[in-house]
Amino acid sequence: MSAHSSDHPAPAILAEVKPAVLPRRVLVENHRDFHWITDKVCGIVEGQTPVWWWWCFGVAAFVASFTVAGLTYLVATGVGVWGHANPVNWAWDIVNFVFWIGIGHAGTLISAILCLLRQKWRTSINRPAEAMTIFAVVCAAIFPVFHVGRIWFAVLPGFLFPFPNANGIWQNFRSPLEWDVFAVSTYGTVSVLFWYVGLIPDLGTMRDRFTAAGNVLRARIYGFFAMGWRGSNRAWSNYEMAYLILAGIATPLVLSVHTVVSFDFAVALIPGWHTTIFPPYFVAGAIFSGFGMVMTLMLPLRAIYRLEDVITQYHIDCMCKITLATGTMVGYAYSMEFFIAWYGANPYEGFAFINRAFGVYAWSYWIMVTCNVITPQFFWFKKVRENTTLVWILCIFVNVGMWFERFVIIATSLARDFLPSSWGYYSPSIVEIFTFFGTFGVFSVLFLLFIRFVPLMPMSEIKAVIPQADPHGSGH
Amino acid sequence: MKRKFDHSAPAQRELNGPKYWRSLDELADTPGFREHLAREFPEGASSMDGVDRRQFMRLMAASFALGGLGLAGCRRPESHILPYGKSVEYTVPGLPLYFATAMPLRKSAIPLLAETHQGRPTKLEGNPTYAPHGGASSLLAQASVLDLYDPERTTTHSKGGATLSNGQVYDILAGINKTYAGNGEGLAFLADESASPTRARLLAKLKATFPRAIWAEYEPVQDEPPIAAAQAAFGKNVKPVYRFAEAKRIVSLDADFFHAEAGALYYAREFAKGRRVSKPTDEMNRLYVAESGFSLTGSMADHRLRIASHHMLALAAALAKKVHGDGAQFDPFILNDKLDVNPQWIEQCAQDLLAHKGESLVVAGAHQPAYVHTLAYAINAKLGNIGKTIDFVAVDAPSASTITALATAIKGGTVKTLIVLGGNPAYNAPADLDFGALLKSVPDVIRFGYYDDETSALAGTHLAATHYLESWGDARTVDGTIVPVQPMILPLFNGLSEVELLARLAGEENPDAYAQVFTTIGRLTSGDTKKAFEKFLHDGLLEGSAYPVADVSLGNLNFDFSKVPAAVTLSQNNLEVRFVTDHKMDDGRFANNGWLQECPDPMTKISWDNAILVSPRLGRELGIYPAGSLLQVARVEEADFVVGKENAFIGEVTVNGRTLRGPLHIQPGLSNYTIVLPLGYGRTASGHIGTGTGFDAYAIRTSDGLGFITGAKLIKTNERTLLANTQEHWSMEGRGIVREANFEEFKETPGFVAEIGMEAETPVVLGTEGQKRPGESEQAYLARIHGGNSQAVQKSLPRGNSLYETPNFTGIHQWGMSIDLNTCIGCNACIIACQAENNIPIVGKDQVLRGREMQWIRLDRYYSDGQADAAAFGADGNKILPEDPQVSMQPMTCQHCELAPCETVCPVNATVHDEEGINVMAYNRCIGTRYCANNCPYKVRRFNFFDFNKRATDALYMGPLGHQSEMPELVKMVKNPDVTVRMRGVMEKCTYCVQRVQQAKIAQLRLAGASGEVEIPDGTVKTACQQVCPVEAIVFGNIKDENSAVSRAKAQERTYAVLGYLNIRPRTTYLGKLRNPNPHMPDYAALPLSRVEYNKKNHPAPDAGSGAKPEKSTTEHGGNG
């Protein structure tokens, strides 16, 4: 959309100031046409399974087996195989949960908020970002489910999930953990729906191509999931509306999920947890970590599948800038926490923050600050943003930093709270470490399956943002 | 022995009627059939493979009772199995019965009431009939019930590996009697001490039967002053009994009368009477303690002098000299020494004593040489305390031989048969005797013991002893009152009681223990013996049997100065070693008791181990001082902690050529060059729990230094070991957690607690203010609740317009607790009482290291030295460990917050409030998110990380594929059937003993009948911790009743809530601690050091810590050995 495309004549003032018309950056480079896009995206699914894929899959599955083994051991033996103890009753379990949930945020943000804001650059990255969201939620859900003492009850209806029962016992709706149950399950459901609805036209394309190629089995499978998509005007009209509605539903979830997750801490009274800054700070942090993860995944994919024409430097720029903005917000939140701790003059709170930065866990605090506050500042520089290797490395730092942020909040606050007599120190057990490590395998397995069997990019949407889709140049 | 059913003979009428028979066998009346009828079980049942059937039934009996099947366990000493239809008197299935008994320990005993469920003792309480204890009991008494069910106790008599039947044992005993009768040459006994009248009677008979036999007694630790000292001072066989309640000024010369002295329970209780203050006009006693270690008594001191035990004699003499005015006769003690004590300390202390003639008391530690005791008696006599604060009671002159004499006899080869009764000399005899080797040289050693221990391993014959809860006996308390030792259960295994053993050896006609005790008591009473005996058993004591108070006067003190030990100057190269009884293991006899092993030491907070305790200064000189972190934001830790685990250096102590190795632990408050070695650890043969914990301090303990010895060297090795320390941080960090004042300040500002901390208390209780008043409209009520601004309402209601509905406390009772920090001595008894009452599992050292101990109540111990820095980043004060701290103890358990933070965060409503204000746990509902534990500001919730109740206590969990060792059936028998045994994955915590509350309510409901008087009278229900507390620091009851004891306690101005500012309104509140220092003393400080720290930290004005003399540094006050 440009200022000139309106039916109405331009305001006179524009003639006076003569604003420079900056060229929009193209979203698909090298003047690629519809056919190239279809071939490129479908080719990934249709082609031979590359050797690297098998290698990656094998390694990922092996790593994922750590999680499976770790959880089996945990359930068979007891939560004591993890390193928790009084006073640190939550540690890596909830750190990992918040970490993975945070990663999931970029997907919904890209697909829903950017969709509503008509940020067209979202098109080539939204599909993998949404997939990432779903897989991250899967990894996240492992931890709160398995960290409980008696998982066999936790998963029974009537304990965590409301269910009428003869005892007339209901859940405690005042508990942030109960809110988590609803927030995360809603988020997971909506994310899956949103992702799937977006997939339908592309699944139709896949079906048609497999039909043409004579691969009946795959055509049937894709056809099943395409739900009879025929690409009619009416279908497109309904589809667009459904997509928009889902975007509308998903948008508040971007804010709500991590807000609710932050309530796990903000609602508690432990110094270092009990703070009202958490909801916005957690949301900013989640988006920050989410974009870090999106870039961590997309940059290698872009290189492997030669997708530079669709995931352009412009896309990377945009993502880097969002990372920079949210990273700076997070840094601001860190400093504001200290200010309030001082300004509030509560000695317990004051100690909690001084201890966080300079006490026994200072090492983790400074890892966090380095990774989360200093690292994104490099994105101010265009040279840095254009160096994809460097961007990728910086994004890894962001991921590490955001994991440490959760660790700092959870472990340092619990380890030294009100009564010095019960101060302690937490360190993880080997089981805990490997269980977490394994979730990267779980995530990778799912993601590898995704790139192998699902169109990696929304072909229909990318096609809509190239110039050919708008032959008359009238914007939309 | 198989039980036979007595089938009554058929009545004549039955015989005359038509005849029926069950089988042709019956008609034929074959002998086989008769046998079949009479047998309880078919033939062959008793020889089933594997488990012995009888054994199995024994073990299962309790589980059946537990399962509520109503099957009789029948462990009571009855002769026939009875169905509950023809039940034992008073038995109501499901309700416990209480019987009086007593736990003998050395020359005293603790009278007890044993709670039995279906004939199975599960919990012991103090016998309230015995006034000096007032129903209190001790840590060891509480834990002793666990020993009864120890699966590793000796279950059979054995000789050279072969099992002996009881009959064979009787034959052996009769054989000894026959062999040695009339002479006794070659026969020797080594027994532990006892004050049992029956044993004394049997001993007299033994001596008559075997006139030339040696009867030696040995106790590794002395807990009574040497009788020689009293002999020297008064010329009579007397021993002192202190009346602490009458004493306003008390001086302890190395005496830990809260723990190590016989009668500690009585003394602690009496001391608390003089300590307890409820209003500013009350009087408060003052305690001076001079000691080398850091004892519980020292922790309660108003003035504490760190001085080597070796120098105590000089100090006592110096004090005696001051008290006696000129007292030149005491000079040789002083001059021979290099006493390094501020003379003002002694001077002012003496002045204070002189100002309180007849109401002061000087007590010397039992381990101190007789000189010190004689001096103490001299001081007391001069002060006119005798007959007022100290009574001397007439006791029998000691007649037993010593272990040293016995050792000489064994070396001389004259001992042919040695009978070791109890004790464990192979482990704890003085090292110079090398008693283990001596035992091997005796041809026939018969060991009578409860465990297969170090001594049993060297004895040819081992006879299994019974637990005191399964044997008849008697004992005397510290004041001489005779108490019964009554069995609660038939011997679980083929044990023999000591009385029966001695009776058989003495050749008594009826060696039955019951008969023997009956005879003894019968001789002491007049009138109907049977009735007197029944009364004796019922009351649990024999009235008027206390030792008679002797009329004594101080004689001419002719000291033999030639035996005064040469003075030494202590230094790093010449250390003093002080041997102390461990708080839990005692002398080592409780080593296999898991509850005790896991109970943290009250001062060091170390469980499952002992440690070589060194002073901070010695620690620095040895290079074991904790480094602290770079920016010292909190006080430096007491030890090196690696990921939360104390990583202690191993040290080597050498004295007189004997060496031991053990972990080094810095203990603030020790005399600089005294190292303290707790006894009772390092057992090598004590079952799974006791073996391998700690080090054996007996290894360097010789006859010439049983209490302490100088000339030791300590070197630090570079090896390290982990210690399960349950409290990592020692400083309160200037927080208003334990609130203290000096007595003078309290008189001026009785509400001093309000001046400490952010808010002295949130509204303590909801009380009547929170209830809707009669006739009050809903609107007015809500306005009052949410917007009311009268002070009373503000005090009782949440601030602000809380969104959350305030729990509606509509119950008839509103439970609350008040804990008086001023009388709490930190003895840990409440921890074990709670563990016994509430089926709390032990978790093992490995899990304690991880911080997963399960005890529901803990004793927080804080040191303060007045050095806290206001600077956040570690000024100098943060980098030092106090050398001479004040100690503040605080029992901490669930506070039952009315607005409980744990409840709001539980997603499944597993922890909720009942209408009587108890924060209850629904274990069945808990899924174990542990959020409640995180959100608990007191960190008192405990999580079952593993199935602690299902694994053997020493076994680390082996994982799903490992060997799943279940808890032995025997150990299950100790569980209280009224309390759920929690499984893994469940959170648990203090419930205010809700099972006792419910039982009392049910009982009251029954009593009330139609009258509707369902309110429980005050004092009916006591929590386990309250019941055991010797100093009555814990008061529990209905706070809705304004006249209840707890309401009266809470009404005191010293009441405050810990962390009250959080607006969580805990139902448990504390009464601020008071200290009563003497303003004339050189180490006087106007404010307690914790207050100085608080002021420095929170009000860092120039006059911060006003009242504290800044020059009174952490290093020395008075002097130091």
PDB file of N, CA, C and O in Angstrom, chain B residues 152 424-428 436 447 451-458 585 587-592 597 610 661 680-699:
ATOM      1  N   GLU B 152      17.747 -54.823  63.784  1.00  0.00           N
ATOM      2  CA  GLU B 152      19.112 -55.319  63.926  1.00  0.00           C
ATOM      3  C   GLU B 152      19.505 -55.590  65.370  1.00  0.00           C
ATOM      4  O   GLU B 152      20.667 -55.832  65.654  1.00  0.00           O
ATOM      5  N   ASN B 424      29.427 -51.480  76.681  1.00  0.00           N
ATOM      6  CA  ASN B 424      30.101 -51.891  75.461  1.00  0.00           C
ATOM      7  C   ASN B 424      31.580 -51.598  75.624  1.00  0.00           C
ATOM      8  O   ASN B 424      32.144 -50.765  74.919  1.00  0.00           O
ATOM      9  N   PRO B 425      32.226 -52.290  76.579  1.00  0.00           N
ATOM     10  CA  PRO B 425      33.599 -51.893  76.930  1.00  0.00           C
ATOM     11  C   PRO B 425      34.582 -52.030  75.777  1.00  0.00           C
ATOM     12  O   PRO B 425      35.530 -51.265  75.698  1.00  0.00           O
ATOM     13  N   ALA B 426      34.347 -52.974  74.879  1.00  0.00           N
ATOM     14  CA  ALA B 426      35.300 -53.120  73.782  1.00  0.00           C
ATOM     15  C   ALA B 426      35.346 -51.841  72.947  1.00  0.00           C
ATOM     16  O   ALA B 426      36.336 -51.541  72.297  1.00  0.00           O
ATOM     17  N   TYR B 427      34.258 -51.089  72.991  1.00  0.00           N
ATOM     18  CA  TYR B 427      34.203 -49.856  72.209  1.00  0.00           C
ATOM     19  C   TYR B 427      34.583 -48.647  73.050  1.00  0.00           C
ATOM     20  O   TYR B 427      35.349 -47.801  72.623  1.00  0.00           O
ATOM     21  N   ASN B 428      34.082 -48.603  74.294  1.00  0.00           N
ATOM     22  CA  ASN B 428      34.192 -47.336  74.986  1.00  0.00           C
ATOM     23  C   ASN B 428      35.039 -47.362  76.253  1.00  0.00           C
ATOM     24  O   ASN B 428      35.080 -46.384  76.983  1.00  0.00           O
ATOM     25  N   GLY B 436      39.638 -54.572  74.550  1.00  0.00           N
ATOM     26  CA  GLY B 436      39.325 -55.604  73.559  1.00  0.00           C
ATOM     27  C   GLY B 436      40.293 -56.766  73.662  1.00  0.00           C
ATOM     28  O   GLY B 436      39.893 -57.935  73.669  1.00  0.00           O
ATOM     29  N   ARG B 447      28.425 -62.354  77.286  1.00  0.00           N
ATOM     30  CA  ARG B 447      27.995 -60.988  77.055  1.00  0.00           C
ATOM     31  C   ARG B 447      26.477 -60.943  77.093  1.00  0.00           C
ATOM     32  O   ARG B 447      25.818 -61.729  76.414  1.00  0.00           O
ATOM     33  N   TYR B 451      22.553 -55.405  71.509  1.00  0.00           N
ATOM     34  CA  TYR B 451      23.023 -55.448  70.124  1.00  0.00           C
ATOM     35  C   TYR B 451      24.195 -56.398  70.002  1.00  0.00           C
ATOM     36  O   TYR B 451      24.918 -56.640  70.965  1.00  0.00           O
ATOM     37  N   ASP B 452      24.407 -56.896  68.816  1.00  0.00           N
ATOM     38  CA  ASP B 452      25.633 -57.616  68.504  1.00  0.00           C
ATOM     39  C   ASP B 452      26.680 -56.569  68.202  1.00  0.00           C
ATOM     40  O   ASP B 452      26.866 -56.156  67.065  1.00  0.00           O
ATOM     41  N   ASP B 453      27.368 -56.117  69.226  1.00  0.00           N
ATOM     42  CA  ASP B 453      28.251 -54.973  69.019  1.00  0.00           C
ATOM     43  C   ASP B 453      29.717 -55.379  69.136  1.00  0.00           C
ATOM     44  O   ASP B 453      30.059 -56.566  69.078  1.00  0.00           O
ATOM     45  N   GLU B 454      30.554 -54.397  69.307  1.00  0.00           N
ATOM     46  CA  GLU B 454      31.995 -54.623  69.349  1.00  0.00           C
ATOM     47  C   GLU B 454      32.357 -55.615  70.451  1.00  0.00           C
ATOM     48  O   GLU B 454      33.228 -56.480  70.275  1.00  0.00           O
ATOM     49  N   THR B 455      31.696 -55.508  71.601  1.00  0.00           N
ATOM     50  CA  THR B 455      32.000 -56.405  72.717  1.00  0.00           C
ATOM     51  C   THR B 455      31.500 -57.818  72.434  1.00  0.00           C
ATOM     52  O   THR B 455      32.190 -58.799  72.725  1.00  0.00           O
ATOM     53  N   SER B 456      30.312 -57.920  71.843  1.00  0.00           N
ATOM     54  CA  SER B 456      29.763 -59.254  71.550  1.00  0.00           C
ATOM     55  C   SER B 456      30.694 -60.030  70.640  1.00  0.00           C
ATOM     56  O   SER B 456      30.830 -61.247  70.764  1.00  0.00           O
ATOM     57  N   ALA B 457      31.326 -59.279  69.719  1.00  0.00           N
ATOM     58  CA  ALA B 457      32.195 -59.948  68.758  1.00  0.00           C
ATOM     59  C   ALA B 457      33.354 -60.643  69.469  1.00  0.00           C
ATOM     60  O   ALA B 457      33.923 -61.606  68.947  1.00  0.00           O
ATOM     61  N   LEU B 458      33.697 -60.175  70.668  1.00  0.00           N
ATOM     62  CA  LEU B 458      34.835 -60.744  71.387  1.00  0.00           C
ATOM     63  C   LEU B 458      34.381 -61.708  72.475  1.00  0.00           C
ATOM     64  O   LEU B 458      35.204 -62.237  73.216  1.00  0.00           O
ATOM     65  N   MET B 585      23.737 -39.412  70.397  1.00  0.00           N
ATOM     66  CA  MET B 585      24.255 -40.771  70.556  1.00  0.00           C
ATOM     67  C   MET B 585      24.523 -41.084  72.012  1.00  0.00           C
ATOM     68  O   MET B 585      24.814 -42.220  72.358  1.00  0.00           O
ATOM     69  N   ASP B 587      26.574 -41.902  74.854  1.00  0.00           N
ATOM     70  CA  ASP B 587      27.946 -42.433  74.841  1.00  0.00           C
ATOM     71  C   ASP B 587      28.131 -43.412  73.686  1.00  0.00           C
ATOM     72  O   ASP B 587      29.138 -44.080  73.606  1.00  0.00           O
ATOM     73  N   GLY B 588      27.159 -43.531  72.823  1.00  0.00           N
ATOM     74  CA  GLY B 588      27.266 -44.448  71.691  1.00  0.00           C
ATOM     75  C   GLY B 588      26.203 -45.519  71.709  1.00  0.00           C
ATOM     76  O   GLY B 588      26.039 -46.263  70.759  1.00  0.00           O
ATOM     77  N   ARG B 589      25.454 -45.592  72.790  1.00  0.00           N
ATOM     78  CA  ARG B 589      24.486 -46.674  72.923  1.00  0.00           C
ATOM     79  C   ARG B 589      23.286 -46.492  71.994  1.00  0.00           C
ATOM     80  O   ARG B 589      22.573 -47.442  71.728  1.00  0.00           O
ATOM     81  N   PHE B 590      23.070 -45.262  71.512  1.00  0.00           N
ATOM     82  CA  PHE B 590      21.918 -45.054  70.626  1.00  0.00           C
ATOM     83  C   PHE B 590      22.337 -44.970  69.161  1.00  0.00           C
ATOM     84  O   PHE B 590      21.624 -44.415  68.340  1.00  0.00           O
ATOM     85  N   ALA B 591      23.498 -45.527  68.860  1.00  0.00           N
ATOM     86  CA  ALA B 591      24.061 -45.335  67.524  1.00  0.00           C
ATOM     87  C   ALA B 591      23.178 -45.896  66.422  1.00  0.00           C
ATOM     88  O   ALA B 591      23.209 -45.414  65.295  1.00  0.00           O
ATOM     89  N   ASN B 592      22.407 -46.923  66.730  1.00  0.00           N
ATOM     90  CA  ASN B 592      21.627 -47.520  65.645  1.00  0.00           C
ATOM     91  C   ASN B 592      20.210 -46.971  65.590  1.00  0.00           C
ATOM     92  O   ASN B 592      19.327 -47.565  65.006  1.00  0.00           O
ATOM     93  N   GLN B 597      20.165 -40.357  64.851  1.00  0.00           N
ATOM     94  CA  GLN B 597      21.244 -40.073  63.914  1.00  0.00           C
ATOM     95  C   GLN B 597      20.874 -38.899  63.011  1.00  0.00           C
ATOM     96  O   GLN B 597      21.715 -38.092  62.665  1.00  0.00           O
ATOM     97  N   ASN B 610      29.767 -36.884  63.763  1.00  0.00           N
ATOM     98  CA  ASN B 610      30.322 -35.921  64.692  1.00  0.00           C
ATOM     99  C   ASN B 610      31.488 -35.252  63.987  1.00  0.00           C
ATOM    100  O   ASN B 610      31.853 -35.629  62.876  1.00  0.00           O
ATOM    101  N   ARG B 661      41.300 -39.592  63.395  1.00  0.00           N
ATOM    102  CA  ARG B 661      41.010 -38.726  62.253  1.00  0.00           C
ATOM    103  C   ARG B 661      39.529 -38.429  62.211  1.00  0.00           C
ATOM    104  O   ARG B 661      38.702 -39.301  62.474  1.00  0.00           O
ATOM    105  N   GLY B 680      30.565 -41.229  71.077  1.00  0.00           N
ATOM    106  CA  GLY B 680      29.379 -41.994  70.677  1.00  0.00           C
ATOM    107  C   GLY B 680      29.314 -42.346  69.202  1.00  0.00           C
ATOM    108  O   GLY B 680      28.432 -43.075  68.786  1.00  0.00           O
ATOM    109  N   TYR B 681      30.254 -41.854  68.407  1.00  0.00           N
ATOM    110  CA  TYR B 681      30.222 -42.178  66.978  1.00  0.00           C
ATOM    111  C   TYR B 681      31.340 -43.160  66.635  1.00  0.00           C
ATOM    112  O   TYR B 681      32.044 -43.650  67.509  1.00  0.00           O
ATOM    113  N   GLY B 682      31.480 -43.408  65.374  1.00  0.00           N
ATOM    114  CA  GLY B 682      32.560 -44.275  64.924  1.00  0.00           C
ATOM    115  C   GLY B 682      32.369 -45.715  65.333  1.00  0.00           C
ATOM    116  O   GLY B 682      33.330 -46.456  65.526  1.00  0.00           O
ATOM    117  N   ARG B 683      31.120 -46.142  65.475  1.00  0.00           N
ATOM    118  CA  ARG B 683      30.862 -47.535  65.835  1.00  0.00           C
ATOM    119  C   ARG B 683      31.239 -48.435  64.665  1.00  0.00           C
ATOM    120  O   ARG B 683      31.007 -48.096  63.501  1.00  0.00           O
ATOM    121  N   THR B 684      31.826 -49.562  65.008  1.00  0.00           N
ATOM    122  CA  THR B 684      32.218 -50.471  63.938  1.00  0.00           C
ATOM    123  C   THR B 684      31.287 -51.671  63.850  1.00  0.00           C
ATOM    124  O   THR B 684      31.297 -52.391  62.866  1.00  0.00           O
ATOM    125  N   ALA B 685      30.484 -51.892  64.887  1.00  0.00           N
ATOM    126  CA  ALA B 685      29.541 -53.002  64.845  1.00  0.00           C
ATOM    127  C   ALA B 685      28.247 -52.544  65.493  1.00  0.00           C
ATOM    128  O   ALA B 685      28.055 -52.655  66.690  1.00  0.00           O
ATOM    129  N   SER B 686      27.389 -51.965  64.694  1.00  0.00           N
ATOM    130  CA  SER B 686      26.192 -51.391  65.284  1.00  0.00           C
ATOM    131  C   SER B 686      25.016 -51.402  64.329  1.00  0.00           C
ATOM    132  O   SER B 686      24.138 -50.569  64.414  1.00  0.00           O
ATOM    133  N   GLY B 687      24.996 -52.304  63.420  1.00  0.00           N
ATOM    134  CA  GLY B 687      23.870 -52.300  62.494  1.00  0.00           C
ATOM    135  C   GLY B 687      24.085 -51.308  61.369  1.00  0.00           C
ATOM    136  O   GLY B 687      25.077 -50.584  61.341  1.00  0.00           O
ATOM    137  N   HIS B 688      23.150 -51.290  60.460  1.00  0.00           N
ATOM    138  CA  HIS B 688      23.341 -50.493  59.249  1.00  0.00           C
ATOM    139  C   HIS B 688      23.354 -49.006  59.520  1.00  0.00           C
ATOM    140  O   HIS B 688      23.994 -48.246  58.816  1.00  0.00           O
ATOM    141  N   ILE B 689      22.598 -48.586  60.504  1.00  0.00           N
ATOM    142  CA  ILE B 689      22.447 -47.150  60.699  1.00  0.00           C
ATOM    143  C   ILE B 689      23.639 -46.570  61.432  1.00  0.00           C
ATOM    144  O   ILE B 689      24.200 -45.551  61.040  1.00  0.00           O
ATOM    145  N   GLY B 690      24.053 -47.259  62.490  1.00  0.00           N
ATOM    146  CA  GLY B 690      25.086 -46.678  63.328  1.00  0.00           C
ATOM    147  C   GLY B 690      26.495 -46.914  62.835  1.00  0.00           C
ATOM    148  O   GLY B 690      27.400 -46.151  63.153  1.00  0.00           O
ATOM    149  N   THR B 691      26.690 -47.958  62.058  1.00  0.00           N
ATOM    150  CA  THR B 691      28.054 -48.282  61.664  1.00  0.00           C
ATOM    151  C   THR B 691      28.543 -47.288  60.619  1.00  0.00           C
ATOM    152  O   THR B 691      27.849 -47.005  59.660  1.00  0.00           O
ATOM    153  N   GLY B 692      29.721 -46.784  60.882  1.00  0.00           N
ATOM    154  CA  GLY B 692      30.341 -45.925  59.869  1.00  0.00           C
ATOM    155  C   GLY B 692      29.931 -44.474  59.922  1.00  0.00           C
ATOM    156  O   GLY B 692      30.239 -43.721  59.018  1.00  0.00           O
ATOM    157  N   THR B 693      29.211 -44.068  60.955  1.00  0.00           N
ATOM    158  CA  THR B 693      28.930 -42.640  61.055  1.00  0.00           C
ATOM    159  C   THR B 693      29.944 -42.030  62.012  1.00  0.00           C
ATOM    160  O   THR B 693      30.162 -42.535  63.103  1.00  0.00           O
ATOM    161  N   GLY B 694      30.548 -40.950  61.580  1.00  0.00           N
ATOM    162  CA  GLY B 694      31.459 -40.208  62.437  1.00  0.00           C
ATOM    163  C   GLY B 694      32.737 -40.965  62.759  1.00  0.00           C
ATOM    164  O   GLY B 694      33.062 -41.988  62.147  1.00  0.00           O
ATOM    165  N   PHE B 695      33.448 -40.442  63.737  1.00  0.00           N
ATOM    166  CA  PHE B 695      34.701 -41.071  64.146  1.00  0.00           C
ATOM    167  C   PHE B 695      34.616 -41.417  65.628  1.00  0.00           C
ATOM    168  O   PHE B 695      33.799 -40.876  66.361  1.00  0.00           O
ATOM    169  N   ASP B 696      35.468 -42.327  66.044  1.00  0.00           N
ATOM    170  CA  ASP B 696      35.435 -42.832  67.408  1.00  0.00           C
ATOM    171  C   ASP B 696      36.397 -42.026  68.278  1.00  0.00           C
ATOM    172  O   ASP B 696      37.607 -42.167  68.181  1.00  0.00           O
ATOM    173  N   ALA B 697      35.835 -41.167  69.128  1.00  0.00           N
ATOM    174  CA  ALA B 697      36.690 -40.338  69.974  1.00  0.00           C
ATOM    175  C   ALA B 697      37.257 -41.117  71.143  1.00  0.00           C
ATOM    176  O   ALA B 697      38.185 -40.657  71.803  1.00  0.00           O
ATOM    177  N   TYR B 698      36.713 -42.304  71.407  1.00  0.00           N
ATOM    178  CA  TYR B 698      37.257 -43.121  72.498  1.00  0.00           C
ATOM    179  C   TYR B 698      38.674 -43.584  72.182  1.00  0.00           C
ATOM    180  O   TYR B 698      39.415 -43.979  73.070  1.00  0.00           O
ATOM    181  N   ALA B 699      39.007 -43.539  70.896  1.00  0.00           N
ATOM    182  CA  ALA B 699      40.313 -44.056  70.488  1.00  0.00           C
ATOM    183  C   ALA B 699      41.461 -43.328  71.173  1.00  0.00           C
ATOM    184  O   ALA B 699      42.545 -43.890  71.327  1.00  0.00           O
TER     185      ALA B 699
END
